[in-house]
Amino acid sequence: MAVFDRHYDMPAEISGFAGPMVLLTRPTGLRWQVRHISLRPATPYEKRQLLALARLHRTRLKGL
């Protein structure tokens, strides 16, 4: 599920839960934990940002 972390001002995907913390991941591999209170559902624009970031990251990994 795509969410927006208000503390870090970044959209991310929920990758799991650890007690009261939510584990978040970005397409680049960045991972962090936050409390659920700082999250809100991602807007359609923020979801597109995540998709674009994933495409860019794949392209850079290919070396193009």
mmCIF file of N, CA, C and O in Angstrom:
data_model
loop_
_atom_site.group_PDB
_atom_site.id
_atom_site.type_symbol
_atom_site.label_atom_id
_atom_site.label_comp_id
_atom_site.label_asym_id
_atom_site.label_seq_id
_atom_site.Cartn_x
_atom_site.Cartn_y
_atom_site.Cartn_z
ATOM 1 N N MET A 1 0.846 -1.174 0.000
ATOM 2 C CA MET A 1 0.000 0.000 0.000
ATOM 3 C C MET A 1 0.893 1.240 0.000
ATOM 4 O O MET A 1 1.842 1.323 0.780
ATOM 5 N N ALA A 2 0.580 2.185 -0.844
ATOM 6 C CA ALA A 2 1.341 3.423 -0.913
ATOM 7 C C ALA A 2 0.824 4.406 0.138
ATOM 8 O O ALA A 2 -0.377 4.612 0.279
ATOM 9 N N VAL A 3 1.762 4.991 0.878
ATOM 10 C CA VAL A 3 1.429 5.967 1.910
ATOM 11 C C VAL A 3 2.376 7.152 1.790
ATOM 12 O O VAL A 3 3.392 7.079 1.099
ATOM 13 N N PHE A 4 2.037 8.236 2.465
ATOM 14 C CA PHE A 4 2.902 9.405 2.511
ATOM 15 C C PHE A 4 3.309 9.614 3.952
ATOM 16 O O PHE A 4 2.466 9.713 4.848
ATOM 17 N N ASP A 5 4.615 9.666 4.189
ATOM 18 C CA ASP A 5 5.158 9.897 5.525
ATOM 19 C C ASP A 5 5.309 11.397 5.721
ATOM 20 O O ASP A 5 6.133 12.034 5.078
ATOM 21 N N ARG A 6 4.494 11.967 6.592
ATOM 22 C CA ARG A 6 4.524 13.410 6.833
ATOM 23 C C ARG A 6 5.789 13.851 7.559
ATOM 24 O O ARG A 6 6.203 14.990 7.438
ATOM 25 N N HIS A 7 6.414 12.951 8.298
ATOM 26 C CA HIS A 7 7.637 13.303 9.022
ATOM 27 C C HIS A 7 8.806 13.522 8.058
ATOM 28 O O HIS A 7 9.560 14.470 8.189
ATOM 29 N N TYR A 8 8.954 12.635 7.072
ATOM 30 C CA TYR A 8 10.041 12.734 6.101
ATOM 31 C C TYR A 8 9.608 13.367 4.773
ATOM 32 O O TYR A 8 10.423 13.546 3.885
ATOM 33 N N ASP A 9 8.323 13.675 4.642
ATOM 34 C CA ASP A 9 7.771 14.268 3.410
ATOM 35 C C ASP A 9 8.083 13.429 2.181
ATOM 36 O O ASP A 9 8.518 13.944 1.147
ATOM 37 N N MET A 10 7.853 12.110 2.289
ATOM 38 C CA MET A 10 8.130 11.206 1.167
ATOM 39 C C MET A 10 7.055 10.133 1.061
ATOM 40 O O MET A 10 6.617 9.606 2.080
ATOM 41 N N PRO A 11 6.666 9.800 -0.161
ATOM 42 C CA PRO A 11 5.794 8.643 -0.345
ATOM 43 C C PRO A 11 6.636 7.370 -0.258
ATOM 44 O O PRO A 11 7.826 7.373 -0.570
ATOM 45 N N ALA A 12 5.996 6.290 0.152
ATOM 46 C CA ALA A 12 6.670 5.000 0.276
ATOM 47 C C ALA A 12 5.625 3.897 0.282
ATOM 48 O O ALA A 12 4.425 4.159 0.325
ATOM 49 N N GLU A 13 6.104 2.664 0.251
ATOM 50 C CA GLU A 13 5.235 1.490 0.331
ATOM 51 C C GLU A 13 5.374 0.868 1.717
ATOM 52 O O GLU A 13 6.488 0.795 2.256
ATOM 53 N N ILE A 14 4.280 0.400 2.269
ATOM 54 C CA ILE A 14 4.346 -0.318 3.536
ATOM 55 C C ILE A 14 4.903 -1.699 3.257
ATOM 56 O O ILE A 14 4.406 -2.423 2.400
ATOM 57 N N SER A 15 5.961 -2.064 3.983
ATOM 58 C CA SER A 15 6.562 -3.382 3.791
ATOM 59 C C SER A 15 6.351 -4.295 4.984
ATOM 60 O O SER A 15 6.679 -5.477 4.916
ATOM 61 N N GLY A 16 5.838 -3.757 6.090
ATOM 62 C CA GLY A 16 5.581 -4.609 7.237
ATOM 63 C C GLY A 16 5.293 -3.787 8.481
ATOM 64 O O GLY A 16 5.217 -2.561 8.444
ATOM 65 N N PHE A 17 5.164 -4.510 9.586
ATOM 66 C CA PHE A 17 4.871 -3.891 10.872
ATOM 67 C C PHE A 17 5.768 -4.505 11.927
ATOM 68 O O PHE A 17 6.062 -5.704 11.883
ATOM 69 N N ALA A 18 6.215 -3.691 12.875
ATOM 70 C CA ALA A 18 7.037 -4.159 13.987
ATOM 71 C C ALA A 18 6.518 -3.494 15.251
ATOM 72 O O ALA A 18 6.903 -2.375 15.577
ATOM 73 N N GLY A 19 5.599 -4.173 15.926
ATOM 74 C CA GLY A 19 4.974 -3.583 17.102
ATOM 75 C C GLY A 19 4.204 -2.337 16.706
ATOM 76 O O GLY A 19 3.400 -2.364 15.781
ATOM 77 N N PRO A 20 4.498 -1.203 17.362
ATOM 78 C CA PRO A 20 3.779 0.034 17.025
ATOM 79 C C PRO A 20 4.341 0.750 15.799
ATOM 80 O O PRO A 20 3.816 1.770 15.386
ATOM 81 N N MET A 21 5.399 0.214 15.227
ATOM 82 C CA MET A 21 6.061 0.868 14.100
ATOM 83 C C MET A 21 5.632 0.259 12.766
ATOM 84 O O MET A 21 5.340 -0.923 12.672
ATOM 85 N N VAL A 22 5.604 1.108 11.747
ATOM 86 C CA VAL A 22 5.299 0.671 10.384
ATOM 87 C C VAL A 22 6.608 0.725 9.601
ATOM 88 O O VAL A 22 7.337 1.717 9.670
ATOM 89 N N LEU A 23 6.919 -0.348 8.878
ATOM 90 C CA LEU A 23 8.138 -0.411 8.087
ATOM 91 C C LEU A 23 7.828 0.074 6.678
ATOM 92 O O LEU A 23 6.911 -0.425 6.036
ATOM 93 N N LEU A 24 8.595 1.058 6.205
ATOM 94 C CA LEU A 24 8.379 1.644 4.891
ATOM 95 C C LEU A 24 9.576 1.385 3.990
ATOM 96 O O LEU A 24 10.709 1.294 4.466
ATOM 97 N N THR A 25 9.314 1.296 2.679
ATOM 98 C CA THR A 25 10.367 1.070 1.699
ATOM 99 C C THR A 25 10.118 1.951 0.490
ATOM 100 O O THR A 25 8.988 2.116 0.048
ATOM 101 N N ARG A 26 11.217 2.505 -0.048
ATOM 102 C CA ARG A 26 11.164 3.257 -1.301
ATOM 103 C C ARG A 26 11.717 2.361 -2.410
ATOM 104 O O ARG A 26 12.461 1.418 -2.141
ATOM 105 N N PRO A 27 11.393 2.626 -3.669
ATOM 106 C CA PRO A 27 11.884 1.801 -4.775
ATOM 107 C C PRO A 27 13.412 1.735 -4.865
ATOM 108 O O PRO A 27 13.966 0.796 -5.417
ATOM 109 N N THR A 28 14.103 2.709 -4.295
ATOM 110 C CA THR A 28 15.564 2.722 -4.336
ATOM 111 C C THR A 28 16.186 1.803 -3.289
ATOM 112 O O THR A 28 17.393 1.612 -3.278
ATOM 113 N N GLY A 29 15.357 1.249 -2.401
ATOM 114 C CA GLY A 29 15.864 0.378 -1.355
ATOM 115 C C GLY A 29 15.926 1.039 0.011
ATOM 116 O O GLY A 29 16.204 0.386 1.007
ATOM 117 N N LEU A 30 15.694 2.344 0.063
ATOM 118 C CA LEU A 30 15.683 3.050 1.337
ATOM 119 C C LEU A 30 14.575 2.472 2.211
ATOM 120 O O LEU A 30 13.439 2.303 1.761
ATOM 121 N N ARG A 31 14.912 2.172 3.457
ATOM 122 C CA ARG A 31 13.939 1.601 4.406
ATOM 123 C C ARG A 31 14.000 2.384 5.707
ATOM 124 O O ARG A 31 15.072 2.797 6.133
ATOM 125 N N TRP A 32 12.845 2.560 6.341
ATOM 126 C CA TRP A 32 12.814 3.209 7.640
ATOM 127 C C TRP A 32 11.532 2.824 8.366
ATOM 128 O O TRP A 32 10.645 2.204 7.793
ATOM 129 N N GLN A 33 11.488 3.178 9.646
ATOM 130 C CA GLN A 33 10.335 2.875 10.489
ATOM 131 C C GLN A 33 9.730 4.170 11.002
ATOM 132 O O GLN A 33 10.456 5.109 11.326
ATOM 133 N N VAL A 34 8.421 4.207 11.065
ATOM 134 C CA VAL A 34 7.719 5.373 11.605
ATOM 135 C C VAL A 34 6.495 4.894 12.383
ATOM 136 O O VAL A 34 6.039 3.768 12.214
ATOM 137 N N ARG A 35 5.986 5.765 13.188
ATOM 138 C CA ARG A 35 4.722 5.478 13.871
ATOM 139 C C ARG A 35 3.586 5.728 12.887
ATOM 140 O O ARG A 35 3.670 6.606 12.025
ATOM 141 N N HIS A 36 2.550 4.954 13.013
ATOM 142 C CA HIS A 36 1.430 5.040 12.069
ATOM 143 C C HIS A 36 0.784 6.414 12.040
ATOM 144 O O HIS A 36 0.204 6.816 11.036
ATOM 145 N N ILE A 37 0.909 7.178 13.106
ATOM 146 C CA ILE A 37 0.259 8.480 13.185
ATOM 147 C C ILE A 37 0.831 9.473 12.174
ATOM 148 O O ILE A 37 0.153 10.427 11.776
ATOM 149 N N SER A 38 2.073 9.254 11.724
ATOM 150 C CA SER A 38 2.674 10.193 10.766
ATOM 151 C C SER A 38 2.378 9.811 9.313
ATOM 152 O O SER A 38 2.883 10.453 8.398
ATOM 153 N N LEU A 39 1.546 8.784 9.106
ATOM 154 C CA LEU A 39 1.239 8.326 7.755
ATOM 155 C C LEU A 39 -0.173 8.722 7.338
ATOM 156 O O LEU A 39 -1.071 8.828 8.163
ATOM 157 N N ARG A 40 -0.311 8.901 6.040
ATOM 158 C CA ARG A 40 -1.635 9.085 5.443
ATOM 159 C C ARG A 40 -1.608 8.363 4.092
ATOM 160 O O ARG A 40 -0.534 8.109 3.547
ATOM 161 N N PRO A 41 -2.763 8.024 3.537
ATOM 162 C CA PRO A 41 -2.771 7.373 2.221
ATOM 163 C C PRO A 41 -2.136 8.290 1.170
ATOM 164 O O PRO A 41 -2.300 9.508 1.209
ATOM 165 N N ALA A 42 -1.411 7.703 0.257
ATOM 166 C CA ALA A 42 -0.777 8.477 -0.814
ATOM 167 C C ALA A 42 -1.835 8.952 -1.810
ATOM 168 O O ALA A 42 -2.803 8.245 -2.086
ATOM 169 N N THR A 43 -1.634 10.136 -2.329
ATOM 170 C CA THR A 43 -2.518 10.661 -3.366
ATOM 171 C C THR A 43 -2.155 9.996 -4.698
ATOM 172 O O THR A 43 -1.077 9.403 -4.823
ATOM 173 N N PRO A 44 -3.011 10.099 -5.697
ATOM 174 C CA PRO A 44 -2.650 9.557 -7.015
ATOM 175 C C PRO A 44 -1.330 10.138 -7.544
ATOM 176 O O PRO A 44 -0.520 9.431 -8.138
ATOM 177 N N TYR A 45 -1.088 11.418 -7.303
ATOM 178 C CA TYR A 45 0.171 12.044 -7.730
ATOM 179 C C TYR A 45 1.369 11.383 -7.037
ATOM 180 O O TYR A 45 2.383 11.096 -7.672
ATOM 181 N N GLU A 46 1.260 11.149 -5.746
ATOM 182 C CA GLU A 46 2.362 10.537 -4.993
ATOM 183 C C GLU A 46 2.588 9.087 -5.411
ATOM 184 O O GLU A 46 3.731 8.618 -5.447
ATOM 185 N N LYS A 47 1.527 8.389 -5.773
ATOM 186 C CA LYS A 47 1.683 7.024 -6.295
ATOM 187 C C LYS A 47 2.434 7.041 -7.618
ATOM 188 O O LYS A 47 3.298 6.195 -7.863
ATOM 189 N N ARG A 48 2.124 8.016 -8.467
ATOM 190 C CA ARG A 48 2.857 8.150 -9.736
ATOM 191 C C ARG A 48 4.320 8.491 -9.488
ATOM 192 O O ARG A 48 5.203 8.039 -10.217
ATOM 193 N N GLN A 49 4.600 9.284 -8.452
ATOM 194 C CA GLN A 49 5.988 9.587 -8.091
ATOM 195 C C GLN A 49 6.754 8.315 -7.775
ATOM 196 O O GLN A 49 7.896 8.145 -8.199
ATOM 197 N N LEU A 50 6.140 7.422 -7.015
ATOM 198 C CA LEU A 50 6.789 6.159 -6.666
ATOM 199 C C LEU A 50 7.060 5.317 -7.909
ATOM 200 O O LEU A 50 8.136 4.729 -8.050
ATOM 201 N N LEU A 51 6.101 5.262 -8.819
ATOM 202 C CA LEU A 51 6.290 4.498 -10.058
ATOM 203 C C LEU A 51 7.410 5.096 -10.907
ATOM 204 O O LEU A 51 8.247 4.370 -11.455
ATOM 205 N N ALA A 52 7.441 6.424 -11.000
ATOM 206 C CA ALA A 52 8.495 7.081 -11.777
ATOM 207 C C ALA A 52 9.856 6.854 -11.139
ATOM 208 O O ALA A 52 10.848 6.612 -11.838
ATOM 209 N N LEU A 53 9.926 6.904 -9.824
ATOM 210 C CA LEU A 53 11.184 6.653 -9.127
ATOM 211 C C LEU A 53 11.656 5.223 -9.358
ATOM 212 O O LEU A 53 12.848 4.987 -9.573
ATOM 213 N N ALA A 54 10.749 4.274 -9.350
ATOM 214 C CA ALA A 54 11.105 2.879 -9.602
ATOM 215 C C ALA A 54 11.650 2.706 -11.021
ATOM 216 O O ALA A 54 12.660 2.015 -11.225
ATOM 217 N N ARG A 55 11.021 3.340 -12.013
ATOM 218 C CA ARG A 55 11.512 3.270 -13.396
ATOM 219 C C ARG A 55 12.899 3.887 -13.520
ATOM 220 O O ARG A 55 13.788 3.331 -14.160
ATOM 221 N N LEU A 56 13.096 5.043 -12.910
ATOM 222 C CA LEU A 56 14.388 5.720 -12.953
ATOM 223 C C LEU A 56 15.468 4.862 -12.298
ATOM 224 O O LEU A 56 16.575 4.721 -12.821
ATOM 225 N N HIS A 57 15.142 4.268 -11.164
ATOM 226 C CA HIS A 57 16.108 3.432 -10.460
ATOM 227 C C HIS A 57 16.505 2.213 -11.298
ATOM 228 O O HIS A 57 17.683 1.878 -11.372
ATOM 229 N N ARG A 58 15.528 1.570 -11.939
ATOM 230 C CA ARG A 58 15.833 0.421 -12.805
ATOM 231 C C ARG A 58 16.737 0.840 -13.965
ATOM 232 O O ARG A 58 17.692 0.144 -14.304
ATOM 233 N N THR A 59 16.455 1.993 -14.561
ATOM 234 C CA THR A 59 17.258 2.491 -15.679
ATOM 235 C C THR A 59 18.693 2.762 -15.223
ATOM 236 O O THR A 59 19.643 2.394 -15.909
ATOM 237 N N ARG A 60 18.846 3.368 -14.075
ATOM 238 C CA ARG A 60 20.193 3.661 -13.568
ATOM 239 C C ARG A 60 20.956 2.396 -13.223
ATOM 240 O O ARG A 60 22.174 2.343 -13.402
ATOM 241 N N LEU A 61 20.267 1.383 -12.742
ATOM 242 C CA LEU A 61 20.935 0.117 -12.428
ATOM 243 C C LEU A 61 21.430 -0.568 -13.688
ATOM 244 O O LEU A 61 22.447 -1.265 -13.674
ATOM 245 N N LYS A 62 20.723 -0.355 -14.807
ATOM 246 C CA LYS A 62 21.148 -0.927 -16.085
ATOM 247 C C LYS A 62 22.354 -0.194 -16.657
ATOM 248 O O LYS A 62 23.017 -0.703 -17.560
ATOM 249 N N GLY A 63 22.607 1.017 -16.161
ATOM 250 C CA GLY A 63 23.740 1.787 -16.629
ATOM 251 C C GLY A 63 23.467 2.625 -17.850
ATOM 252 O O GLY A 63 24.385 3.028 -18.558
ATOM 253 N N LEU A 64 22.210 2.897 -18.130
ATOM 254 C CA LEU A 64 21.856 3.713 -19.295
ATOM 255 C C LEU A 64 21.823 5.176 -18.939
ATOM 256 O O LEU A 64 21.630 5.606 -17.912
#
